[in-house]
Amino acid sequence: MSTNQPPEKKQKADVTWRSKCISKFGLKEPPGTVPTGSEDAWKRYYKTRVKIEEDDARLEDEDYDSDGNSIAKEEDAEEVSELMWSWATYGMERLEKLMPEDCKWHWTPQRPKLGWDSDCKLQSADYYAHVWSPFAIPHAIKLYHSWYGKVGWSYSTLNTDYHYMLVDFEDSDEGSKYVQLCSFDDDVIKTSNLNKTAVAKLRKFLYGGNTKKIKQQTCSDKDFLLLLFGSMGSTDEHLEDDAKDACLGWTWVPSNDDDTKEKLFNLKAPEDDDENGVPPTTLDKYYPRRCSWLRYAILKAADALGPISKHYQPPPEKKASPARGYDDSDSGGYSSDGYQW
């Protein structure tokens, strides 16, 4: 009796969860020597990613999850849709171009949770997303970013933070915890976890390594962080605001201080903060690029500070004073002592 299987049955038997994932999600073979991952890991990866992508907040049917349950109040739907366009469509479209054509940025945004004050103004926003390796590695980075802002006649409150969680699908129980990358809490800035070591750790987890060759195949450390923070809702080119004008906190404006401006001019620091930029020639027409606390932290962690940003100054010590506000005389951005709301 012949034991040979029909060709179609043999082909079906050869299909693995790993090959299914490579085919469905367009994954590339990993560079270098990276464990292929167990079938159980790839099965968990497949089922998890399929479910998450069914709830991708960029999908047209935004008001319902994969089970058909309503996930937004009708009055919030338009606001959420507008925010999603600003973040996940328009904002990330620019950042995704930082990756090579043959190695896309794989990410899935979840629907953000928004809160409103009595005047129907945005008061809080929670962003969620997953980033997946472009390579056949059963790993993901789970992201969470929160923002809260409130202004009164005699006070202002602004808190924002960024977190990540490493998800290894070899572990049947996720078990991991969120790690805070950085935060801004009413002028108290914490960035100790956003450093070169953290960048190397995240890159190695997602790409299987952190070598020069892998960086050439993917992106620089700076672009990696811009994409990572963009996937958490912060896609602004200057890293000063989230969608709907949600200010992220302190921004250093060197042109507001004559001494600082003159110092940078004498150093011939190009006003776009690009080392290869054009040096200034006229002090009166010199407006060196401002730098938010978040942009500075990202550039520093990526070892990519420019001729202006390397002179960044943190916010002054907080004093008991009336609410800080936007300086109308500085139409280009934030005053040196306040926020734009």
XYZ file of C-alpha atoms in Angstrom:
341
model
C 0.000 0.000 0.000
C 1.483 3.336 -1.053
C 2.215 5.850 1.721
C 2.916 8.730 -0.650
C 0.736 11.779 0.054
C -1.044 13.600 -2.781
C 0.915 16.766 -3.799
C -1.791 19.108 -2.486
C -1.799 17.430 0.954
C 1.994 17.472 1.144
C 2.038 21.178 0.246
C -0.503 21.898 2.972
C 1.538 19.933 5.506
C 4.629 21.998 4.630
C 2.878 25.273 5.513
C 4.086 26.483 8.903
C 2.857 29.293 11.123
C 6.121 31.074 10.388
C 5.600 30.855 6.631
C 1.988 31.978 7.054
C 3.175 35.069 8.933
C 5.845 35.846 6.332
C 3.259 35.594 3.569
C 0.418 37.473 5.271
C 2.403 40.337 6.802
C 5.117 40.714 4.168
C 8.002 39.877 6.497
C 11.587 39.664 5.289
C 14.111 37.015 6.250
C 16.060 38.345 9.242
C 19.634 39.531 8.771
C 22.413 37.566 10.395
C 21.920 34.672 12.765
C 18.572 35.033 14.504
C 16.556 32.154 16.027
C 13.667 31.279 13.705
C 11.181 31.006 16.570
C 9.016 28.061 17.569
C 5.736 27.173 15.878
C 3.886 28.023 19.093
C 5.459 31.482 19.081
C 4.489 32.097 15.470
C 0.957 30.855 16.077
C 0.573 33.326 18.961
C 2.109 36.068 16.821
C -0.277 35.363 13.938
C -3.441 35.264 16.025
C -2.450 38.346 18.045
C -1.478 40.452 15.052
C -4.553 39.450 13.036
C -6.832 40.473 15.905
C -5.003 43.756 16.496
C -4.991 44.645 12.812
C -8.708 43.924 12.594
C -9.072 46.736 15.135
C -6.588 49.000 13.322
C -7.804 52.529 14.036
C -6.979 53.568 10.466
C -9.769 51.363 9.087
C -12.834 53.114 7.713
C -15.266 51.376 10.068
C -13.822 53.113 13.107
C -16.837 53.018 15.382
C -16.824 49.267 16.030
C -14.292 46.668 17.098
C -13.825 43.226 15.502
C -16.716 41.836 17.576
C -19.072 44.543 16.379
C -19.147 46.371 19.701
C -19.387 50.150 19.704
C -16.118 51.689 20.884
C -16.913 55.395 20.634
C -19.720 57.691 21.532
C -21.370 59.210 18.494
C -20.405 62.730 19.542
C -16.730 61.657 19.795
C -16.578 59.901 16.432
C -15.804 62.993 14.361
C -13.152 64.224 16.808
C -11.472 60.810 16.942
C -11.579 60.514 13.160
C -9.948 63.945 12.810
C -7.252 63.057 15.326
C -6.595 59.714 13.627
C -6.126 61.438 10.286
C -3.711 63.946 11.794
C -1.729 61.219 13.571
C -1.923 57.898 11.768
C -2.454 59.093 8.207
C -0.959 62.535 7.589
C 1.655 62.559 10.368
C 3.010 59.038 9.971
C 2.971 59.231 6.176
C 5.865 61.684 6.380
C 7.771 59.637 8.954
C 7.309 56.285 7.213
C 9.378 57.673 4.337
C 12.386 57.503 6.668
C 12.462 53.726 6.067
C 13.784 52.201 2.810
C 11.228 51.180 0.183
C 12.086 47.502 0.650
C 11.912 47.609 4.459
C 8.709 49.241 5.645
C 7.842 50.404 9.161
C 5.317 47.859 10.454
C 2.945 49.365 13.009
C -0.693 49.165 14.051
C -2.396 52.074 15.863
C -5.281 51.416 18.217
C -8.117 53.833 18.742
C -7.044 56.599 21.179
C -9.057 57.437 24.276
C -9.962 61.120 24.497
C -11.286 63.230 27.375
C -12.920 66.659 27.180
C -13.395 69.550 29.589
C -16.652 71.452 30.194
C -15.894 73.703 27.206
C -15.530 70.673 24.912
C -11.786 71.245 24.668
C -9.392 68.313 24.617
C -8.171 67.645 28.154
C -6.654 64.166 27.902
C -5.543 61.686 25.273
C -4.194 58.138 25.534
C -2.480 56.649 22.490
C -1.849 52.930 21.914
C 0.015 51.106 19.160
C 2.079 48.045 18.290
C 5.298 48.091 16.278
C 6.303 44.866 14.525
C 9.628 43.804 13.101
C 9.851 43.975 9.302
C 11.807 40.731 9.613
C 10.576 37.237 10.465
C 11.159 37.664 14.201
C 8.219 36.877 16.546
C 8.582 40.100 18.519
C 6.576 43.293 18.923
C 6.907 46.524 20.885
C 3.722 47.668 22.574
C 3.484 51.452 22.936
C 1.499 53.784 25.165
C 1.544 57.589 25.373
C -0.634 59.721 27.624
C -1.289 63.464 27.566
C -3.182 65.676 30.014
C -3.494 69.451 29.892
C -5.620 71.935 31.798
C -5.504 75.724 32.077
C -7.292 78.052 34.501
C -7.080 81.740 35.365
C -4.283 81.225 37.863
C -2.800 77.842 37.029
C -1.768 75.486 34.259
C -1.196 71.748 34.374
C 0.539 69.707 31.722
C 1.581 66.075 31.985
C 2.712 63.730 29.258
C 4.647 60.474 29.203
C 5.767 57.696 26.871
C 5.997 53.961 27.609
C 6.979 50.757 25.837
C 6.604 47.033 26.510
C 8.656 44.287 24.848
C 6.449 41.425 23.648
C 8.238 38.126 22.916
C 5.755 35.602 21.539
C 7.931 32.736 22.754
C 6.378 33.507 26.139
C 2.820 32.205 26.338
C 2.183 34.639 29.191
C 3.003 38.207 28.149
C 4.011 38.945 31.713
C 6.056 42.016 30.781
C 5.448 45.509 32.133
C 5.496 48.945 30.591
C 8.766 50.844 30.908
C 8.638 54.628 30.921
C 10.918 56.175 28.312
C 10.432 59.807 29.287
C 7.943 62.264 30.743
C 7.101 65.934 31.235
C 5.237 66.832 34.412
C 4.740 70.583 34.861
C 8.312 71.453 33.859
C 9.798 68.388 35.585
C 11.440 66.477 32.747
C 12.550 62.851 33.102
C 14.554 61.281 30.287
C 16.973 58.951 32.088
C 15.493 55.869 30.366
C 15.768 57.443 26.925
C 19.438 56.860 26.194
C 21.819 55.055 23.839
C 21.513 51.815 25.802
C 17.730 51.842 25.499
C 17.911 52.571 21.767
C 20.307 49.656 21.226
C 18.065 47.365 23.298
C 14.926 48.277 21.366
C 16.626 47.948 17.993
C 18.151 44.582 18.844
C 14.781 43.286 20.050
C 12.943 44.466 16.933
C 15.584 43.841 14.259
C 17.574 40.961 15.730
C 20.714 43.045 16.056
C 22.140 46.553 16.182
C 25.011 46.316 13.726
C 26.012 48.877 11.123
C 24.733 46.541 8.398
C 21.287 46.278 10.004
C 21.121 50.058 10.362
C 21.844 50.353 6.647
C 18.969 47.950 5.945
C 16.562 49.773 8.266
C 17.236 53.318 9.493
C 19.461 55.445 11.701
C 18.965 55.676 15.467
C 17.481 59.148 15.042
C 14.944 57.999 12.453
C 14.131 54.928 14.545
C 13.201 57.125 17.511
C 11.241 59.554 15.348
C 9.213 56.616 14.019
C 8.793 55.116 17.482
C 7.502 58.348 19.028
C 5.446 59.050 15.934
C 3.762 55.691 16.430
C 2.786 56.943 19.889
C 1.049 60.023 18.517
C 3.892 62.558 18.398
C 4.372 63.152 14.678
C 4.950 66.921 14.762
C 8.090 67.859 12.839
C 9.318 69.956 15.785
C 8.066 67.504 18.445
C 6.226 70.336 20.195
C 2.597 69.228 19.827
C 0.427 66.171 19.396
C -2.708 66.278 17.257
C -5.355 68.923 18.038
C -2.677 71.386 19.264
C -1.928 69.338 22.379
C 1.264 71.023 23.599
C 3.949 68.591 24.800
C 5.623 71.064 27.139
C 8.756 73.147 27.274
C 10.299 74.437 24.058
C 13.560 76.371 24.112
C 13.418 79.394 21.784
C 16.989 80.735 21.402
C 15.867 83.761 19.381
C 14.017 85.033 22.473
C 17.328 85.674 24.229
C 19.624 88.193 22.554
C 22.791 86.839 24.186
C 22.038 83.256 23.153
C 21.099 84.329 19.652
C 24.335 86.305 19.265
C 26.381 83.416 20.642
C 24.917 80.981 18.103
C 25.399 83.528 15.327
C 29.075 83.950 16.220
C 29.424 80.152 16.170
C 27.998 80.245 12.626
C 25.366 77.693 13.606
C 22.994 77.173 10.632
C 19.520 78.244 11.714
C 17.982 74.901 10.634
C 20.230 73.048 13.147
C 21.856 71.100 10.314
C 25.637 70.769 10.478
C 25.708 70.900 6.686
C 23.366 73.874 6.525
C 24.150 77.407 5.400
C 25.892 79.539 8.085
C 24.107 82.787 9.017
C 25.335 86.087 7.619
C 23.004 88.682 9.173
C 22.171 88.740 12.883
C 18.914 90.677 12.449
C 17.560 88.033 10.089
C 18.871 85.072 12.087
C 16.237 82.884 13.753
C 17.905 79.735 15.105
C 15.631 76.716 15.243
C 13.780 76.249 18.526
C 14.082 72.922 20.310
C 11.519 71.162 22.475
C 12.541 69.027 25.438
C 11.401 65.918 23.541
C 13.320 66.734 20.383
C 16.444 67.367 22.450
C 16.028 64.064 24.329
C 15.597 62.112 21.090
C 18.564 63.750 19.367
C 20.768 63.222 22.415
C 19.818 59.529 22.733
C 20.553 59.079 19.026
C 23.867 60.964 19.277
C 22.514 63.356 16.653
C 22.493 66.786 18.307
C 22.933 69.642 15.853
C 24.905 72.901 16.089
C 21.951 74.617 17.803
C 20.268 71.807 19.741
C 23.525 70.893 21.486
C 23.206 74.261 23.269
C 19.642 73.470 24.417
C 18.570 74.997 27.729
C 16.028 73.344 30.062
C 13.107 75.268 31.563
C 13.889 77.622 34.449
C 12.999 76.496 37.929
C 9.286 76.677 38.528
C 8.081 79.688 40.502
C 4.775 80.527 42.127
C 3.346 82.821 39.466
C 0.241 83.322 37.327
C -0.473 80.859 34.571
C 2.127 80.794 31.861
C 0.828 81.559 28.419
C 1.540 82.050 24.780
C 3.517 85.122 23.835
C 1.689 86.779 20.940
C 4.798 88.730 20.049
C 6.457 85.446 19.072
C 4.219 84.317 16.241
C 6.688 81.579 15.368
C 5.997 79.417 18.415
C 6.234 79.195 22.171
C 7.485 81.887 24.449
C 10.497 80.897 26.491
C 8.408 80.763 29.642
C 5.128 79.262 28.547
C 2.995 76.904 26.563
C 0.740 77.290 23.583
C -2.781 76.084 24.302
